[in-house]
Coordinates of C-alpha atoms in Angstrom, one line a residue:
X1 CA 41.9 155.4 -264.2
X2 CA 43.1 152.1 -265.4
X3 CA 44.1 149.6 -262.4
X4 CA 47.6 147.9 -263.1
X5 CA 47.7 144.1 -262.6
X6 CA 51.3 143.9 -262.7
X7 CA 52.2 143.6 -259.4
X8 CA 49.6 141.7 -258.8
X9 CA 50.6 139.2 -261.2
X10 CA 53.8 138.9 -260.3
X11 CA 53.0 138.3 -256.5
X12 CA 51.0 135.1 -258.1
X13 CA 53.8 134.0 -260.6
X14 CA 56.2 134.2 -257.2
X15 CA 53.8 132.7 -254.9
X16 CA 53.3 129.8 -257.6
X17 CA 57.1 129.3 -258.0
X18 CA 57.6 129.0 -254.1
X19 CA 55.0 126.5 -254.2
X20 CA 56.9 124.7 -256.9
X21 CA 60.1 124.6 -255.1
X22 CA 58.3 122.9 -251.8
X23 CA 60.1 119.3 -250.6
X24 CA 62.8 120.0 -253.4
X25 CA 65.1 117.3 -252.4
X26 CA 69.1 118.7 -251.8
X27 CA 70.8 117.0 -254.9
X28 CA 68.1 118.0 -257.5
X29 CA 68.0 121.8 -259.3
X30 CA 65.6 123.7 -259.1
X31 CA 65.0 124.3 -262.8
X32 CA 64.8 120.7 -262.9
X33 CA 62.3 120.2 -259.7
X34 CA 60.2 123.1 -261.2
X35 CA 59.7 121.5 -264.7
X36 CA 59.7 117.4 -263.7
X37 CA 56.7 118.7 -261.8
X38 CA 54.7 120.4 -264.3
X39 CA 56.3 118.2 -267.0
X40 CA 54.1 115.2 -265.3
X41 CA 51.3 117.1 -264.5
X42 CA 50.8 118.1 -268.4
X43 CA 52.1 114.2 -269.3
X44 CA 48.4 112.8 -269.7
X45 CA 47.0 115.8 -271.9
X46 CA 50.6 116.7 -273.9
X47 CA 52.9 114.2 -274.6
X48 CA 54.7 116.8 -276.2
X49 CA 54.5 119.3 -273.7
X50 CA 54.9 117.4 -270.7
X51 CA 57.7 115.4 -272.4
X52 CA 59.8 118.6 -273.5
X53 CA 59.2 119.9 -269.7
X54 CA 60.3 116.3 -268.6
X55 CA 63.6 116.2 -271.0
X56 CA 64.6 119.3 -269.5
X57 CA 64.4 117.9 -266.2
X58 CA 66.4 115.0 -267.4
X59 CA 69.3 117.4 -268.4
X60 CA 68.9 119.1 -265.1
X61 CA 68.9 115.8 -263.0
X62 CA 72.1 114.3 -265.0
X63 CA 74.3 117.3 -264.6
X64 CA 77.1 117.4 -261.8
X65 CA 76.4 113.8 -260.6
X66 CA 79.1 111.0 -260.2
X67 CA 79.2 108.5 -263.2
X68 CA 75.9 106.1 -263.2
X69 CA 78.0 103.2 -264.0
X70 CA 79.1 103.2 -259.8
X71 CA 75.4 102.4 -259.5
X72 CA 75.1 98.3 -259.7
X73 CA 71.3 98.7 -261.4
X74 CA 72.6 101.3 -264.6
X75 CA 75.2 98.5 -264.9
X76 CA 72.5 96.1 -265.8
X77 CA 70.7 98.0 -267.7
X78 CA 73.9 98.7 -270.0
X79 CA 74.0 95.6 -270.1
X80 CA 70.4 94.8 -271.6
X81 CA 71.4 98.0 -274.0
X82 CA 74.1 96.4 -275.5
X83 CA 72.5 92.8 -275.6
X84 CA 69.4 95.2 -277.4
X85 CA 71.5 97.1 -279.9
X86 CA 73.6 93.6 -280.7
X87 CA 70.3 92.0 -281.6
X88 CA 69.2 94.7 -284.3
X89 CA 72.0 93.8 -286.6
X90 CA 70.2 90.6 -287.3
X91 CA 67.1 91.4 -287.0
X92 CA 64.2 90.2 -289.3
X93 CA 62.3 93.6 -288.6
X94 CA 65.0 95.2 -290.6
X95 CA 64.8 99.2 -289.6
X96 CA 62.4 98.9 -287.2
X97 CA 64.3 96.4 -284.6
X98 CA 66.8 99.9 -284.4
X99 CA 63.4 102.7 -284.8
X100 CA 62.0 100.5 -281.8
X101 CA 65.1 100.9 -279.2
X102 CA 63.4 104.3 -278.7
X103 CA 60.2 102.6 -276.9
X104 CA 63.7 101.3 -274.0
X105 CA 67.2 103.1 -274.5
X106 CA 65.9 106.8 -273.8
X107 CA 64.1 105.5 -270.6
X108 CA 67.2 103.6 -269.2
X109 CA 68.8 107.2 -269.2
X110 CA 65.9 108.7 -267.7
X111 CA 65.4 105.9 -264.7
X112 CA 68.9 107.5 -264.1
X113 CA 68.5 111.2 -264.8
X114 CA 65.0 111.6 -262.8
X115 CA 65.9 109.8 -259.7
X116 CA 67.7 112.7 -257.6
X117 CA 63.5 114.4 -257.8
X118 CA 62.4 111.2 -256.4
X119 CA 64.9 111.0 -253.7
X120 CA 62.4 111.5 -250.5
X121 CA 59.3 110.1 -249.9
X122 CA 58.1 113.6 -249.6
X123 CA 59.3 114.5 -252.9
X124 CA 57.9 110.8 -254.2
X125 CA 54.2 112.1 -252.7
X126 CA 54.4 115.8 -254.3
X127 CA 55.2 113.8 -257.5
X128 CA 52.3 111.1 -256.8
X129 CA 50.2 114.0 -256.3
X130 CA 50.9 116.0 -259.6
X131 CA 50.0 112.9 -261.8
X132 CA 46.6 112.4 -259.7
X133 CA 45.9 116.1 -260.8
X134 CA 46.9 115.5 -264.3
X135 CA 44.5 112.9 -264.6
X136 CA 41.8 115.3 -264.0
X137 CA 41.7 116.2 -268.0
X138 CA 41.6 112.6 -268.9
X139 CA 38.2 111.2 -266.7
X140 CA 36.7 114.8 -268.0
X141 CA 37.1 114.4 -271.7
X142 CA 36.3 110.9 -271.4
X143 CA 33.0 111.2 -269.5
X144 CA 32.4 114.1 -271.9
X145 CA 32.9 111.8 -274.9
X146 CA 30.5 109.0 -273.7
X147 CA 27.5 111.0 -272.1
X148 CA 27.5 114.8 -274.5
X149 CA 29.2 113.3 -277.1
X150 CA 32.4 115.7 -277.3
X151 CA 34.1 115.2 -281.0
X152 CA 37.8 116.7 -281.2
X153 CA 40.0 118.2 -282.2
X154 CA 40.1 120.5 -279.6
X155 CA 43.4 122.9 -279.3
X156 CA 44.7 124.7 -276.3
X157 CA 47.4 127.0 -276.2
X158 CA 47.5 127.8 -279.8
X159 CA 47.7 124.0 -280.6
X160 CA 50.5 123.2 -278.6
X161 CA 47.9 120.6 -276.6
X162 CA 45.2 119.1 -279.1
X163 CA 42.9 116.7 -278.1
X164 CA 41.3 114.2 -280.4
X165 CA 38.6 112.9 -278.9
X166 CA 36.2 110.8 -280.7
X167 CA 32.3 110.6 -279.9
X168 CA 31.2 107.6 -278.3
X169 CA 34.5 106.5 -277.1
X170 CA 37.0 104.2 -278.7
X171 CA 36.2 101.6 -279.6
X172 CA 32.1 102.4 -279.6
X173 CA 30.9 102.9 -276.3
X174 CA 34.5 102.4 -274.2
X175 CA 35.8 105.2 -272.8
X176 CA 39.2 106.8 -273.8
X177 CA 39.6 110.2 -273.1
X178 CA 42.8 111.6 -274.3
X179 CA 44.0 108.1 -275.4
X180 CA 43.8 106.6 -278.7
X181 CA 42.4 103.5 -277.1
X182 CA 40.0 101.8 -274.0
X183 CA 42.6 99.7 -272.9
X184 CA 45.4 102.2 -272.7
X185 CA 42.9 104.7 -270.8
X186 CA 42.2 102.1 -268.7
X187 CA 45.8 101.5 -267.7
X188 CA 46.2 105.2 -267.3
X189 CA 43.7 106.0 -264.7
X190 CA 44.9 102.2 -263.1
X191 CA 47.7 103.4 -262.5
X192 CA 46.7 106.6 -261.0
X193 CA 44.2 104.5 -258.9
X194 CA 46.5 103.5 -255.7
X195 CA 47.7 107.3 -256.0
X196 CA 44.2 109.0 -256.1
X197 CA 42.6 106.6 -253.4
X198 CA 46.1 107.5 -251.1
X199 CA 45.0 111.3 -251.9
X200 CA 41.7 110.7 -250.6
X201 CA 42.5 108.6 -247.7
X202 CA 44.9 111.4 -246.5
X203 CA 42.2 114.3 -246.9
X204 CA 39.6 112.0 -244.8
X205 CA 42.1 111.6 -242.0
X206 CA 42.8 115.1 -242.0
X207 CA 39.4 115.7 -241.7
X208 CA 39.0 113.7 -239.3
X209 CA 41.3 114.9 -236.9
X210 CA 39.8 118.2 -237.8
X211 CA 36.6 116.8 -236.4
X212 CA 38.9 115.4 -232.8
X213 CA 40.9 118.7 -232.5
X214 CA 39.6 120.5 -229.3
X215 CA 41.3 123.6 -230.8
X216 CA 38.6 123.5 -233.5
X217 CA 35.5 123.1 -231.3
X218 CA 35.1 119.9 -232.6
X219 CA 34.6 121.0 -236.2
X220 CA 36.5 120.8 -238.9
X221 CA 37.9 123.4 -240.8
X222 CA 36.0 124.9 -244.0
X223 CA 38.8 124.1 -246.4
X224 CA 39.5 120.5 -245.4
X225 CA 35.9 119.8 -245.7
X226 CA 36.5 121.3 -249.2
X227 CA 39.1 119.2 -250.3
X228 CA 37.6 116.1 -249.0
X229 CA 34.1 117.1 -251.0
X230 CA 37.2 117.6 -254.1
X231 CA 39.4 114.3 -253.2
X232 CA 35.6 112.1 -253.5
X233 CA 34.7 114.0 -256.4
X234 CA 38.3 113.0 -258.0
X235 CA 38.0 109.3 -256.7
X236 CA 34.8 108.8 -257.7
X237 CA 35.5 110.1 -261.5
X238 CA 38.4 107.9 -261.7
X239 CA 36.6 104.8 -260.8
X240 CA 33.7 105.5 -263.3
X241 CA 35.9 106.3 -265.7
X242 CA 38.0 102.7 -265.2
X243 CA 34.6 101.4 -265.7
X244 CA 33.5 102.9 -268.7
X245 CA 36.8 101.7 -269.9
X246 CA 35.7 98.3 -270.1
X247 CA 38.8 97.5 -269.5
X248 CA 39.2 94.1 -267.8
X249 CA 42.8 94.3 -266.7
X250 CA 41.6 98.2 -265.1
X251 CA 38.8 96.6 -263.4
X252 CA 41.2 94.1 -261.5
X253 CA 43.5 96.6 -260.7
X254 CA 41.0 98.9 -258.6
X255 CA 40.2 95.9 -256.6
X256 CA 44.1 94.4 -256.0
X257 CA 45.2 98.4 -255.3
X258 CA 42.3 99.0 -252.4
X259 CA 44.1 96.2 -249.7
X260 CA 47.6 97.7 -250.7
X261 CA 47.2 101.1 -250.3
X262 CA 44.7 101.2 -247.1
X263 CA 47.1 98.8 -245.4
X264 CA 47.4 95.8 -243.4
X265 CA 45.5 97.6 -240.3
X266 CA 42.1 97.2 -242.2
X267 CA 42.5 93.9 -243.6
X268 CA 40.2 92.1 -240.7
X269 CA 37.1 93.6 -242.4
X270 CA 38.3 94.2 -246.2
X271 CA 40.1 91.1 -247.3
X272 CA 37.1 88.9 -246.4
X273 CA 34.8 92.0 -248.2
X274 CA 36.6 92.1 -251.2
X275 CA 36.7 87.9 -251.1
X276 CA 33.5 88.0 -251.1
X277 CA 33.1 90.8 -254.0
X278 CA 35.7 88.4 -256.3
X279 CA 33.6 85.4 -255.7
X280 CA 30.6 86.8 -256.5
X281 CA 31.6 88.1 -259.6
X282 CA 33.3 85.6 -260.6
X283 CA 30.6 82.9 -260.3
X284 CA 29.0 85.2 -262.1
X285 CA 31.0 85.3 -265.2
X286 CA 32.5 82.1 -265.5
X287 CA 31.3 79.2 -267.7
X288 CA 30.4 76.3 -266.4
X289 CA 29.0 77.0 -262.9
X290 CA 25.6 75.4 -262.4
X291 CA 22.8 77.7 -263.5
X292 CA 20.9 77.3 -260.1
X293 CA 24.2 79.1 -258.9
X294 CA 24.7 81.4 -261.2
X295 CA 21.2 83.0 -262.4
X296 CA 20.7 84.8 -259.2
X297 CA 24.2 86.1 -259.4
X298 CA 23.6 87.6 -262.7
X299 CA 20.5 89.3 -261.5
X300 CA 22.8 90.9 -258.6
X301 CA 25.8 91.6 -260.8
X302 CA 25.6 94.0 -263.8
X303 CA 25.7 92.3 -267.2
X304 CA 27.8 94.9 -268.7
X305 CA 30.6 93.2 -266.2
X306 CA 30.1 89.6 -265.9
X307 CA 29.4 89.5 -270.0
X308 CA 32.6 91.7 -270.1
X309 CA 34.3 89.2 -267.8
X310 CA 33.1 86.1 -269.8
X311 CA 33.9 87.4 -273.1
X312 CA 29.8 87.3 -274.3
X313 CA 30.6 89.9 -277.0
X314 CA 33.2 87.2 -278.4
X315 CA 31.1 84.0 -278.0
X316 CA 31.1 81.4 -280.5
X317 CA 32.5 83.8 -283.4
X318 CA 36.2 84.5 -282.0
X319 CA 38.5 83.7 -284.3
X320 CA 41.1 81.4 -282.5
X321 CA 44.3 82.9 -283.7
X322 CA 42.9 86.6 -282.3
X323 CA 43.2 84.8 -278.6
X324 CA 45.9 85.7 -276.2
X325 CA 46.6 82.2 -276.2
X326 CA 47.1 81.8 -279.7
X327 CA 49.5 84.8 -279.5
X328 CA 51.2 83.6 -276.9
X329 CA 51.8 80.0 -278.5
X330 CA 53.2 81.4 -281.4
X331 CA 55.5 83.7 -279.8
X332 CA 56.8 80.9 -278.3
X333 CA 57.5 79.1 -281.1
X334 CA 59.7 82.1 -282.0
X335 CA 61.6 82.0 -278.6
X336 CA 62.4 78.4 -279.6
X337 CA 63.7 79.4 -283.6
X338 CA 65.7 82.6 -282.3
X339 CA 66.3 82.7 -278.1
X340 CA 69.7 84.6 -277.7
X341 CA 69.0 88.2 -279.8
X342 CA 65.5 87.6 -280.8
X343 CA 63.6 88.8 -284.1
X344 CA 63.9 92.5 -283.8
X345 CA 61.5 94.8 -282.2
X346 CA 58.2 94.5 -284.0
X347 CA 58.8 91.3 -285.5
X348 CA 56.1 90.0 -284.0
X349 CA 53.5 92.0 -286.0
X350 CA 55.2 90.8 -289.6
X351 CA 55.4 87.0 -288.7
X352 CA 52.3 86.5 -286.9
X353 CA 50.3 87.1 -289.8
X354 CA 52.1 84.8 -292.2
X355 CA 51.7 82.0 -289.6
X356 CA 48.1 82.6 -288.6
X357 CA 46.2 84.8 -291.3
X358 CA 45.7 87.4 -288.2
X359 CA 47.3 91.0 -287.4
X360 CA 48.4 91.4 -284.0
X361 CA 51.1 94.3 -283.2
X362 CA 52.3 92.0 -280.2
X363 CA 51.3 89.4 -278.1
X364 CA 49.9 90.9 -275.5
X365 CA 52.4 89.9 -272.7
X366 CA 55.6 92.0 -271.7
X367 CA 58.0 89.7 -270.8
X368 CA 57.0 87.0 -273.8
X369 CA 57.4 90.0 -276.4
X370 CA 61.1 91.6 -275.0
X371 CA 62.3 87.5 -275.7
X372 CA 60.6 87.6 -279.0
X373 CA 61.8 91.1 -280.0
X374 CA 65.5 91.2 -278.3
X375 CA 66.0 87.4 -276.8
X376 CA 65.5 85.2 -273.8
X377 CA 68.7 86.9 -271.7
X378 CA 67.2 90.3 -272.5
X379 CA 63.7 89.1 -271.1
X380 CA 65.0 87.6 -268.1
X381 CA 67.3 90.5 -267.5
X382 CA 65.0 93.6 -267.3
X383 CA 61.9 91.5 -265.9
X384 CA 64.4 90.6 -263.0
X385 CA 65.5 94.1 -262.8
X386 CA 62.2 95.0 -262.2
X387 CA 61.5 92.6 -260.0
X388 CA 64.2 93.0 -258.0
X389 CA 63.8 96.8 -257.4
X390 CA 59.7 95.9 -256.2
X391 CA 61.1 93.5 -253.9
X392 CA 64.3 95.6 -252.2
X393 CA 62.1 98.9 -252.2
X394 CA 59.1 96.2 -250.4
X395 CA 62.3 94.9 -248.0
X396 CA 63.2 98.7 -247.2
X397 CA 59.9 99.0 -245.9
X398 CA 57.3 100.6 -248.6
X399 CA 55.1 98.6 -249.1
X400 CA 54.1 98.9 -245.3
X401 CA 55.2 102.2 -245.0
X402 CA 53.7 105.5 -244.9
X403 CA 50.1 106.1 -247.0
X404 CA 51.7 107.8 -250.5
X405 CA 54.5 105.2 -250.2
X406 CA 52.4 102.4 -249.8
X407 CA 50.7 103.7 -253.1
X408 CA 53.6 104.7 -255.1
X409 CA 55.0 100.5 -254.5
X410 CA 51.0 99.7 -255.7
X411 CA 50.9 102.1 -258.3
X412 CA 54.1 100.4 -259.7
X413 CA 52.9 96.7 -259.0
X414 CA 49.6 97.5 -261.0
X415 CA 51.3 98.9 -264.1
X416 CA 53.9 95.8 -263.9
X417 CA 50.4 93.5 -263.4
X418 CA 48.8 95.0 -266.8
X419 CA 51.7 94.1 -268.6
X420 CA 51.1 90.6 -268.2
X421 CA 48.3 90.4 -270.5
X422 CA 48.4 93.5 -272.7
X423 CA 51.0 96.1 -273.5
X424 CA 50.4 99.8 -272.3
X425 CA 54.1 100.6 -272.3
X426 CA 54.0 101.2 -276.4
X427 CA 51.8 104.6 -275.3
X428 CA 55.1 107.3 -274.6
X429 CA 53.0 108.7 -271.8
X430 CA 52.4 105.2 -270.0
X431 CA 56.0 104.3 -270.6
X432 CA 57.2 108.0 -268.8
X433 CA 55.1 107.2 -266.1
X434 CA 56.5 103.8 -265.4
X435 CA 59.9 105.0 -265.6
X436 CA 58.8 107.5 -262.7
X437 CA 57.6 104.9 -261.0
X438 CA 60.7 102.5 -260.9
X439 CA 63.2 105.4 -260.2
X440 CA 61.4 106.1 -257.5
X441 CA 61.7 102.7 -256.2
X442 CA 65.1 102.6 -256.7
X443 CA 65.4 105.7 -254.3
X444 CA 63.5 104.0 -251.0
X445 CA 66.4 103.6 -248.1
X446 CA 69.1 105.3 -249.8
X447 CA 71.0 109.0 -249.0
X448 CA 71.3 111.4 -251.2
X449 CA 73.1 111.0 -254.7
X450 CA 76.2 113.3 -253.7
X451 CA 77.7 115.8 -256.6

């Protein structure tokens, strides 16, 4: 006689939507708590999926709430909308200065929308915890592309998430998992960094305690040591796979997240250690220190980091107008012809190679391409924005708060650090994320939105 899984099935679908509804904060919906959740838990492996999930969550979270415009920070960012739209009529991109207000108008709406799901810190560390999870798909494909050589496409759910992974990384030998490139991998799993090591750090002290508790004859319990064997295994993957990004910018950000996020009680021992790490590498890697110095170090020091770190790949054939530096100098010059509206979103990419004989998309630097694209009052406008909300949410106290708040202000400080020499925010699901992030800044110290 045939058993029937019915009930059985729905006691799981129920128990999983209890779970789901844990540390909903009071102003947001549970429709919209359910699907922000599992929106950014599919973010990294379907920008589709996740991003429909998320929309709905946005339509949830802007319902039956007072008018944003009684909130001094959507203010400003109307501001920097209008200065934005103002600047495409003129703009020597043509249709694109208007197709690129998508990559910044949506998201002003959503720092709005998402923020009453971001309103505790508990709510802030049940998010932080459903991107570390998500992240999960990205180190496995990517190790899987580097060491069995997985080629996509590979479809799930009927092709609602495809994968398209490419054999050997991309570029060769780089890591990029469900990205279409290293360096925006790397700035993926940076960013998940300060959040995955604040996972680990909390399963190690419950463990711990586990170990102190009388109650548990001195043992801990079978499933904390389970989740702590699961928190190392997670850790450790995300730091090989920042390596195996070869992504300079990732690399620095696993070393400035580790101070943040374990806090000031252990910076006695780990400031000087990681001091120590810094110089070595560095003396390692940079021209010009004498080679009774420096031979020795690059025995102790992988080359595949110090020749990384030194540009060896690049030396004596770089073209100079493929430089950052070059970039930047030239996007300067553009400031200079055109600083109130700017060229236009994507501007950049058109006039840089008529001036140099080079491609670039941008130049590399956030703050340097907004005052190219939209102008110099745009730039100074939603850099300070941002700015501002890292420095009120670090005066509320977050920074030196509790372990997931500590990470959440690092997390956010990373992804505003990459941004000074590359541009990860063009990726949707790096630009959601970010969003996320700020909203939930904006959210430390304050009551509840009321209805």
């Amino acid at each position: 006689m045939a058993t029937d899984l019915r009930p059985l099935a729905a006691i799981r679908l129920a128990a999983l939507d209890a779970h789901l509804l844990r540390h909903r904060p009071a102003d947001a919906s549970p429709l919209g708590w359910r699907c922000f959740q599992l929106g950014l838990f599919l973010l990294a492996s379907s920008a589709f999926l996740g991003g429909l999930l998320l929309f709905v969550a946005l339509i949830q979270g802007s319902r039956g709430r007072s008018s944003p415009w009684q909130d001094g920070s959507n203010r400003v960012l109307l501001l920097i909308a209008l200065l934005m739209v103002a600047g495409c009529f003129g703009a020597r991109s043509g249709a694109l200065a208007w197709v690129g207000l998508g990559n910044w108008l949506p998201f002003f709406w959503a720092f709005w929308g998402y923020q009453p799901y971001l309103a505790t810190p508990a709510a802030r560390r049940r998010v932080a915890l459903w991107l570390v999870a998500g992240t999960v798909p990205v180190v496995i494909t990517g190790l899987g592309q580097l060491w069995f050589g997985w080629s996509g496409p590979f479809q799930v759910l009927g092709g609602l998430i495809i994968w398209h992974l490419k054999a050997g990384g991309s570029p060769e030998d780089r890591l990029a998992g469900l990205f279409d490139y290293a360096n925006i991998a790397g700035s993926w799993l940076a960013l998940a960094w300060p959040l995955q090591l604040a996972a680990l750090l909390e399963t190690w002290q419950r463990w711990r305690q586990g170990l102190r508790d009388p109650a548990g004859g001195g043992v801990p319990s079978r499933s904390a040591g389970i989740l702590l064997a699961l928190a190392l295994l997670m850790a450790a993957g995300v730091v090989a796979a920042v390596y195996l990004t070869d992504s300079r910018n990732a690399w620095g950000a696993l070393v400035l997240a580790v101070p943040l996020v374990v806090g000031p009680a252990s910076w006695l021992w780990l400031l000087p250690l990681l001091t120590l790490l810094v110089l070595v590498v560095g003396l390692a890697s940079v021209p010009g220190v004498p080679d009774v110095v420096q031979e020795p170090l690059r025995h102790l020091v992988p080359e595949s980091i110090w020749g990384r770190l030194s540009d060896l790949e690049h030396s004596g054939d770089r073209v100079q107008a493929s430089t950052r530096l070059a970039q930047w100098g030239v996007a300067l010059e553009l400031i200079g012809e055109r600083p109130w509206l700017g060229w236009g979103a994507a501007a950049f990419s058109l006039i840089y190679p008529l001036r140099t004989g080079q491609w670039h998309g941008h130049p590399h630097n956030l703050p340097i391409d907004l005052a190219v694209s939209h102008g110099l009052p745009v730039a100074v406008l939603l850099v300070g924005f941002v700015l501002w909300l890292m420095l009120r949410a670090a005066w509320r106290g977050m920074a030196a708060s509790s372990l997931f708040e500590r990470a959440w202000w690092t997390a956010t400080l990373v992804l505003v650090a990459l941004h000074a020499t590359d541009m990860p925010f063009y990726d949707s699901r790096i630009n959601v994320a970010g969003w996320v992030l700020l909203a939930g800044l904006s959210q430390v110290g304050r009551p509840p939105a009321s209805h």
